[in-house]
Amino acid sequence: MIQRIQTIYLLLTFIITGVLLFFIPLWTTNTGKPFYFMQDQVYTIILGLSTMLTIISIISFKKRQNQFVMGRLNIILNLILLGLFVYRSLNLSGDATAVVSEKGIGMFLPIVAIVLLVLANKAIKKDEDLVKSVDRLR
């Protein structure tokens, strides 16, 4: 059913991966300009796939098993994205003589998305177990 709690979790994940990252910079470069995910093609592709998987997962509410698998794939994509963000942030220069590059809060949004996806998968699993237990009684 579309009015279940996992849909709310997935909707919040969509807002984080599909909307919020357009407005929140990942970090600030040495020149003081904010760096958004759209400036790197790899980040754009991974976030696009994550957003697409979230939308498809919301739409396929009748197929709980597929929804669960898409949630796991989405978690893996967000972990890869988080790894890329951490790798890039560790390679940013932090010279004290030049303008210091700052890491933004946008880097940590994949962590929030992962937590929401885990909660959604727990709710999907709970629904699936409930349906299986009712079918067993018939």
JSON list of C-alpha atoms in Angstrom, two decimals:
[
{"chain": "A", "resi": 1, "resn": "MET", "atom": "CA", "xyz": [0.00, 0.00, 0.00]},
{"chain": "A", "resi": 2, "resn": "ILE", "atom": "CA", "xyz": [1.23, 3.43, -0.82]},
{"chain": "A", "resi": 3, "resn": "GLN", "atom": "CA", "xyz": [0.27, 4.94, 2.54]},
{"chain": "A", "resi": 4, "resn": "ARG", "atom": "CA", "xyz": [2.70, 2.76, 4.51]},
{"chain": "A", "resi": 5, "resn": "ILE", "atom": "CA", "xyz": [5.60, 4.11, 6.59]},
{"chain": "A", "resi": 6, "resn": "GLN", "atom": "CA", "xyz": [8.21, 2.86, 4.12]},
{"chain": "A", "resi": 7, "resn": "THR", "atom": "CA", "xyz": [6.76, 5.20, 1.50]},
{"chain": "A", "resi": 8, "resn": "ILE", "atom": "CA", "xyz": [7.39, 8.13, 3.82]},
{"chain": "A", "resi": 9, "resn": "TYR", "atom": "CA", "xyz": [10.97, 6.98, 4.36]},
{"chain": "A", "resi": 10, "resn": "LEU", "atom": "CA", "xyz": [11.46, 6.57, 0.63]},
{"chain": "A", "resi": 11, "resn": "LEU", "atom": "CA", "xyz": [9.91, 9.98, -0.03]},
{"chain": "A", "resi": 12, "resn": "LEU", "atom": "CA", "xyz": [12.32, 11.58, 2.44]},
{"chain": "A", "resi": 13, "resn": "THR", "atom": "CA", "xyz": [15.19, 9.77, 0.70]},
{"chain": "A", "resi": 14, "resn": "PHE", "atom": "CA", "xyz": [13.98, 11.16, -2.62]},
{"chain": "A", "resi": 15, "resn": "ILE", "atom": "CA", "xyz": [13.93, 14.67, -1.16]},
{"chain": "A", "resi": 16, "resn": "ILE", "atom": "CA", "xyz": [17.49, 14.26, 0.10]},
{"chain": "A", "resi": 17, "resn": "THR", "atom": "CA", "xyz": [19.00, 12.70, -3.03]},
{"chain": "A", "resi": 18, "resn": "GLY", "atom": "CA", "xyz": [16.87, 14.35, -5.67]},
{"chain": "A", "resi": 19, "resn": "VAL", "atom": "CA", "xyz": [16.13, 17.81, -4.36]},
{"chain": "A", "resi": 20, "resn": "LEU", "atom": "CA", "xyz": [18.27, 18.87, -1.42]},
{"chain": "A", "resi": 21, "resn": "LEU", "atom": "CA", "xyz": [21.65, 18.27, -3.03]},
{"chain": "A", "resi": 22, "resn": "PHE", "atom": "CA", "xyz": [20.81, 20.85, -5.70]},
{"chain": "A", "resi": 23, "resn": "PHE", "atom": "CA", "xyz": [20.73, 23.54, -3.02]},
{"chain": "A", "resi": 24, "resn": "ILE", "atom": "CA", "xyz": [23.38, 22.41, -0.52]},
{"chain": "A", "resi": 25, "resn": "PRO", "atom": "CA", "xyz": [27.03, 22.49, -1.68]},
{"chain": "A", "resi": 26, "resn": "LEU", "atom": "CA", "xyz": [29.24, 19.52, -0.95]},
{"chain": "A", "resi": 27, "resn": "TRP", "atom": "CA", "xyz": [32.23, 21.66, -0.07]},
{"chain": "A", "resi": 28, "resn": "THR", "atom": "CA", "xyz": [33.84, 24.99, -0.81]},
{"chain": "A", "resi": 29, "resn": "THR", "atom": "CA", "xyz": [36.86, 25.05, -3.10]},
{"chain": "A", "resi": 30, "resn": "ASN", "atom": "CA", "xyz": [40.11, 26.86, -2.42]},
{"chain": "A", "resi": 31, "resn": "THR", "atom": "CA", "xyz": [38.89, 29.86, -4.39]},
{"chain": "A", "resi": 32, "resn": "GLY", "atom": "CA", "xyz": [35.84, 30.18, -2.16]},
{"chain": "A", "resi": 33, "resn": "LYS", "atom": "CA", "xyz": [33.32, 28.92, -4.72]},
{"chain": "A", "resi": 34, "resn": "PRO", "atom": "CA", "xyz": [30.82, 26.27, -3.59]},
{"chain": "A", "resi": 35, "resn": "PHE", "atom": "CA", "xyz": [31.17, 22.86, -5.24]},
{"chain": "A", "resi": 36, "resn": "TYR", "atom": "CA", "xyz": [27.86, 21.18, -6.14]},
{"chain": "A", "resi": 37, "resn": "PHE", "atom": "CA", "xyz": [27.47, 17.56, -7.21]},
{"chain": "A", "resi": 38, "resn": "MET", "atom": "CA", "xyz": [26.54, 18.61, -10.75]},
{"chain": "A", "resi": 39, "resn": "GLN", "atom": "CA", "xyz": [30.10, 19.77, -11.37]},
{"chain": "A", "resi": 40, "resn": "ASP", "atom": "CA", "xyz": [31.35, 16.17, -11.41]},
{"chain": "A", "resi": 41, "resn": "GLN", "atom": "CA", "xyz": [29.86, 13.69, -13.86]},
{"chain": "A", "resi": 42, "resn": "VAL", "atom": "CA", "xyz": [30.39, 10.62, -11.64]},
{"chain": "A", "resi": 43, "resn": "TYR", "atom": "CA", "xyz": [28.47, 12.19, -8.75]},
{"chain": "A", "resi": 44, "resn": "THR", "atom": "CA", "xyz": [25.68, 13.20, -11.10]},
{"chain": "A", "resi": 45, "resn": "ILE", "atom": "CA", "xyz": [25.32, 9.68, -12.51]},
{"chain": "A", "resi": 46, "resn": "ILE", "atom": "CA", "xyz": [25.34, 7.95, -9.11]},
{"chain": "A", "resi": 47, "resn": "LEU", "atom": "CA", "xyz": [22.87, 10.41, -7.59]},
{"chain": "A", "resi": 48, "resn": "GLY", "atom": "CA", "xyz": [20.65, 10.12, -10.67]},
{"chain": "A", "resi": 49, "resn": "LEU", "atom": "CA", "xyz": [20.61, 6.33, -10.32]},
{"chain": "A", "resi": 50, "resn": "SER", "atom": "CA", "xyz": [19.89, 6.59, -6.60]},
{"chain": "A", "resi": 51, "resn": "THR", "atom": "CA", "xyz": [17.02, 9.00, -7.19]},
{"chain": "A", "resi": 52, "resn": "MET", "atom": "CA", "xyz": [15.63, 6.84, -9.99]},
{"chain": "A", "resi": 53, "resn": "LEU", "atom": "CA", "xyz": [15.76, 3.71, -7.79]},
{"chain": "A", "resi": 54, "resn": "THR", "atom": "CA", "xyz": [13.96, 5.57, -5.03]},
{"chain": "A", "resi": 55, "resn": "ILE", "atom": "CA", "xyz": [11.15, 6.68, -7.37]},
{"chain": "A", "resi": 56, "resn": "ILE", "atom": "CA", "xyz": [10.78, 3.19, -8.85]},
{"chain": "A", "resi": 57, "resn": "SER", "atom": "CA", "xyz": [10.72, 1.73, -5.35]},
{"chain": "A", "resi": 58, "resn": "ILE", "atom": "CA", "xyz": [7.93, 4.11, -4.32]},
{"chain": "A", "resi": 59, "resn": "ILE", "atom": "CA", "xyz": [5.90, 3.24, -7.41]},
{"chain": "A", "resi": 60, "resn": "SER", "atom": "CA", "xyz": [6.34, -0.54, -7.02]},
{"chain": "A", "resi": 61, "resn": "PHE", "atom": "CA", "xyz": [4.63, -0.72, -3.64]},
{"chain": "A", "resi": 62, "resn": "LYS", "atom": "CA", "xyz": [2.71, -3.87, -4.61]},
{"chain": "A", "resi": 63, "resn": "LYS", "atom": "CA", "xyz": [5.91, -5.85, -5.20]},
{"chain": "A", "resi": 64, "resn": "ARG", "atom": "CA", "xyz": [7.50, -5.80, -1.77]},
{"chain": "A", "resi": 65, "resn": "GLN", "atom": "CA", "xyz": [10.34, -8.15, -2.65]},
{"chain": "A", "resi": 66, "resn": "ASN", "atom": "CA", "xyz": [11.42, -5.98, -5.60]},
{"chain": "A", "resi": 67, "resn": "GLN", "atom": "CA", "xyz": [11.08, -2.92, -3.40]},
{"chain": "A", "resi": 68, "resn": "PHE", "atom": "CA", "xyz": [13.36, -4.52, -0.83]},
{"chain": "A", "resi": 69, "resn": "VAL", "atom": "CA", "xyz": [16.01, -5.39, -3.45]},
{"chain": "A", "resi": 70, "resn": "MET", "atom": "CA", "xyz": [15.89, -1.88, -4.91]},
{"chain": "A", "resi": 71, "resn": "GLY", "atom": "CA", "xyz": [16.36, -0.49, -1.41]},
{"chain": "A", "resi": 72, "resn": "ARG", "atom": "CA", "xyz": [19.48, -2.60, -0.94]},
{"chain": "A", "resi": 73, "resn": "LEU", "atom": "CA", "xyz": [20.88, -1.50, -4.31]},
{"chain": "A", "resi": 74, "resn": "ASN", "atom": "CA", "xyz": [20.16, 2.08, -3.35]},
{"chain": "A", "resi": 75, "resn": "ILE", "atom": "CA", "xyz": [22.04, 1.62, -0.08]},
{"chain": "A", "resi": 76, "resn": "ILE", "atom": "CA", "xyz": [25.04, 0.28, -2.02]},
{"chain": "A", "resi": 77, "resn": "LEU", "atom": "CA", "xyz": [24.93, 3.26, -4.41]},
{"chain": "A", "resi": 78, "resn": "ASN", "atom": "CA", "xyz": [24.81, 5.69, -1.50]},
{"chain": "A", "resi": 79, "resn": "LEU", "atom": "CA", "xyz": [27.72, 3.93, 0.20]},
{"chain": "A", "resi": 80, "resn": "ILE", "atom": "CA", "xyz": [29.76, 4.24, -3.00]},
{"chain": "A", "resi": 81, "resn": "LEU", "atom": "CA", "xyz": [28.81, 7.92, -3.21]},
{"chain": "A", "resi": 82, "resn": "LEU", "atom": "CA", "xyz": [29.76, 8.46, 0.42]},
{"chain": "A", "resi": 83, "resn": "GLY", "atom": "CA", "xyz": [33.10, 6.76, -0.19]},
{"chain": "A", "resi": 84, "resn": "LEU", "atom": "CA", "xyz": [33.77, 9.04, -3.16]},
{"chain": "A", "resi": 85, "resn": "PHE", "atom": "CA", "xyz": [32.88, 12.09, -1.08]},
{"chain": "A", "resi": 86, "resn": "VAL", "atom": "CA", "xyz": [35.20, 11.03, 1.74]},
{"chain": "A", "resi": 87, "resn": "TYR", "atom": "CA", "xyz": [38.01, 10.26, -0.70]},
{"chain": "A", "resi": 88, "resn": "ARG", "atom": "CA", "xyz": [37.60, 13.63, -2.36]},
{"chain": "A", "resi": 89, "resn": "SER", "atom": "CA", "xyz": [37.43, 15.48, 0.96]},
{"chain": "A", "resi": 90, "resn": "LEU", "atom": "CA", "xyz": [40.63, 13.84, 2.16]},
{"chain": "A", "resi": 91, "resn": "ASN", "atom": "CA", "xyz": [42.36, 14.96, -1.02]},
{"chain": "A", "resi": 92, "resn": "LEU", "atom": "CA", "xyz": [41.22, 18.56, -0.73]},
{"chain": "A", "resi": 93, "resn": "SER", "atom": "CA", "xyz": [44.06, 20.81, 0.24]},
{"chain": "A", "resi": 94, "resn": "GLY", "atom": "CA", "xyz": [43.86, 22.47, 3.60]},
{"chain": "A", "resi": 95, "resn": "ASP", "atom": "CA", "xyz": [46.74, 24.93, 3.40]},
{"chain": "A", "resi": 96, "resn": "ALA", "atom": "CA", "xyz": [46.78, 27.54, 6.12]},
{"chain": "A", "resi": 97, "resn": "THR", "atom": "CA", "xyz": [48.45, 30.06, 3.82]},
{"chain": "A", "resi": 98, "resn": "ALA", "atom": "CA", "xyz": [45.82, 29.90, 1.09]},
{"chain": "A", "resi": 99, "resn": "VAL", "atom": "CA", "xyz": [42.08, 30.18, 1.42]},
{"chain": "A", "resi": 100, "resn": "VAL", "atom": "CA", "xyz": [41.07, 27.04, 3.31]},
{"chain": "A", "resi": 101, "resn": "SER", "atom": "CA", "xyz": [38.63, 24.70, 1.63]},
{"chain": "A", "resi": 102, "resn": "GLU", "atom": "CA", "xyz": [35.66, 23.83, 3.81]},
{"chain": "A", "resi": 103, "resn": "LYS", "atom": "CA", "xyz": [33.72, 20.60, 3.80]},
{"chain": "A", "resi": 104, "resn": "GLY", "atom": "CA", "xyz": [29.99, 21.22, 3.55]},
{"chain": "A", "resi": 105, "resn": "ILE", "atom": "CA", "xyz": [27.04, 19.48, 5.10]},
{"chain": "A", "resi": 106, "resn": "GLY", "atom": "CA", "xyz": [26.08, 18.14, 1.67]},
{"chain": "A", "resi": 107, "resn": "MET", "atom": "CA", "xyz": [28.75, 15.48, 2.07]},
{"chain": "A", "resi": 108, "resn": "PHE", "atom": "CA", "xyz": [26.82, 13.90, 4.93]},
{"chain": "A", "resi": 109, "resn": "LEU", "atom": "CA", "xyz": [23.43, 13.73, 3.22]},
{"chain": "A", "resi": 110, "resn": "PRO", "atom": "CA", "xyz": [24.15, 10.23, 1.83]},
{"chain": "A", "resi": 111, "resn": "ILE", "atom": "CA", "xyz": [24.45, 9.04, 5.44]},
{"chain": "A", "resi": 112, "resn": "VAL", "atom": "CA", "xyz": [20.95, 10.33, 6.17]},
{"chain": "A", "resi": 113, "resn": "ALA", "atom": "CA", "xyz": [19.71, 8.69, 2.96]},
{"chain": "A", "resi": 114, "resn": "ILE", "atom": "CA", "xyz": [21.28, 5.37, 3.98]},
{"chain": "A", "resi": 115, "resn": "VAL", "atom": "CA", "xyz": [19.61, 5.50, 7.41]},
{"chain": "A", "resi": 116, "resn": "LEU", "atom": "CA", "xyz": [16.23, 6.26, 5.81]},
{"chain": "A", "resi": 117, "resn": "LEU", "atom": "CA", "xyz": [16.69, 3.42, 3.31]},
{"chain": "A", "resi": 118, "resn": "VAL", "atom": "CA", "xyz": [17.54, 0.99, 6.11]},
{"chain": "A", "resi": 119, "resn": "LEU", "atom": "CA", "xyz": [14.40, 2.05, 7.99]},
{"chain": "A", "resi": 120, "resn": "ALA", "atom": "CA", "xyz": [12.35, 1.63, 4.80]},
{"chain": "A", "resi": 121, "resn": "ASN", "atom": "CA", "xyz": [13.78, -1.85, 4.25]},
{"chain": "A", "resi": 122, "resn": "LYS", "atom": "CA", "xyz": [12.94, -2.81, 7.84]},
{"chain": "A", "resi": 123, "resn": "ALA", "atom": "CA", "xyz": [9.35, -1.69, 7.31]},
{"chain": "A", "resi": 124, "resn": "ILE", "atom": "CA", "xyz": [9.13, -3.56, 3.99]},
{"chain": "A", "resi": 125, "resn": "LYS", "atom": "CA", "xyz": [10.47, -6.72, 5.64]},
{"chain": "A", "resi": 126, "resn": "LYS", "atom": "CA", "xyz": [7.96, -6.33, 8.46]},
{"chain": "A", "resi": 127, "resn": "ASP", "atom": "CA", "xyz": [5.10, -6.05, 5.95]},
{"chain": "A", "resi": 128, "resn": "GLU", "atom": "CA", "xyz": [6.36, -9.06, 4.02]},
{"chain": "A", "resi": 129, "resn": "ASP", "atom": "CA", "xyz": [6.54, -11.14, 7.20]},
{"chain": "A", "resi": 130, "resn": "LEU", "atom": "CA", "xyz": [3.02, -10.06, 8.16]},
{"chain": "A", "resi": 131, "resn": "VAL", "atom": "CA", "xyz": [1.64, -11.11, 4.76]},
{"chain": "A", "resi": 132, "resn": "LYS", "atom": "CA", "xyz": [3.45, -14.45, 4.95]},
{"chain": "A", "resi": 133, "resn": "SER", "atom": "CA", "xyz": [2.08, -15.15, 8.43]},
{"chain": "A", "resi": 134, "resn": "VAL", "atom": "CA", "xyz": [-1.47, -14.39, 7.29]},
{"chain": "A", "resi": 135, "resn": "ASP", "atom": "CA", "xyz": [-1.05, -16.65, 4.27]},
{"chain": "A", "resi": 136, "resn": "ARG", "atom": "CA", "xyz": [0.17, -19.43, 6.54]},
{"chain": "A", "resi": 137, "resn": "LEU", "atom": "CA", "xyz": [-3.06, -19.32, 8.56]},
{"chain": "A", "resi": 138, "resn": "ARG", "atom": "CA", "xyz": [-5.24, -19.92, 5.51]}
]
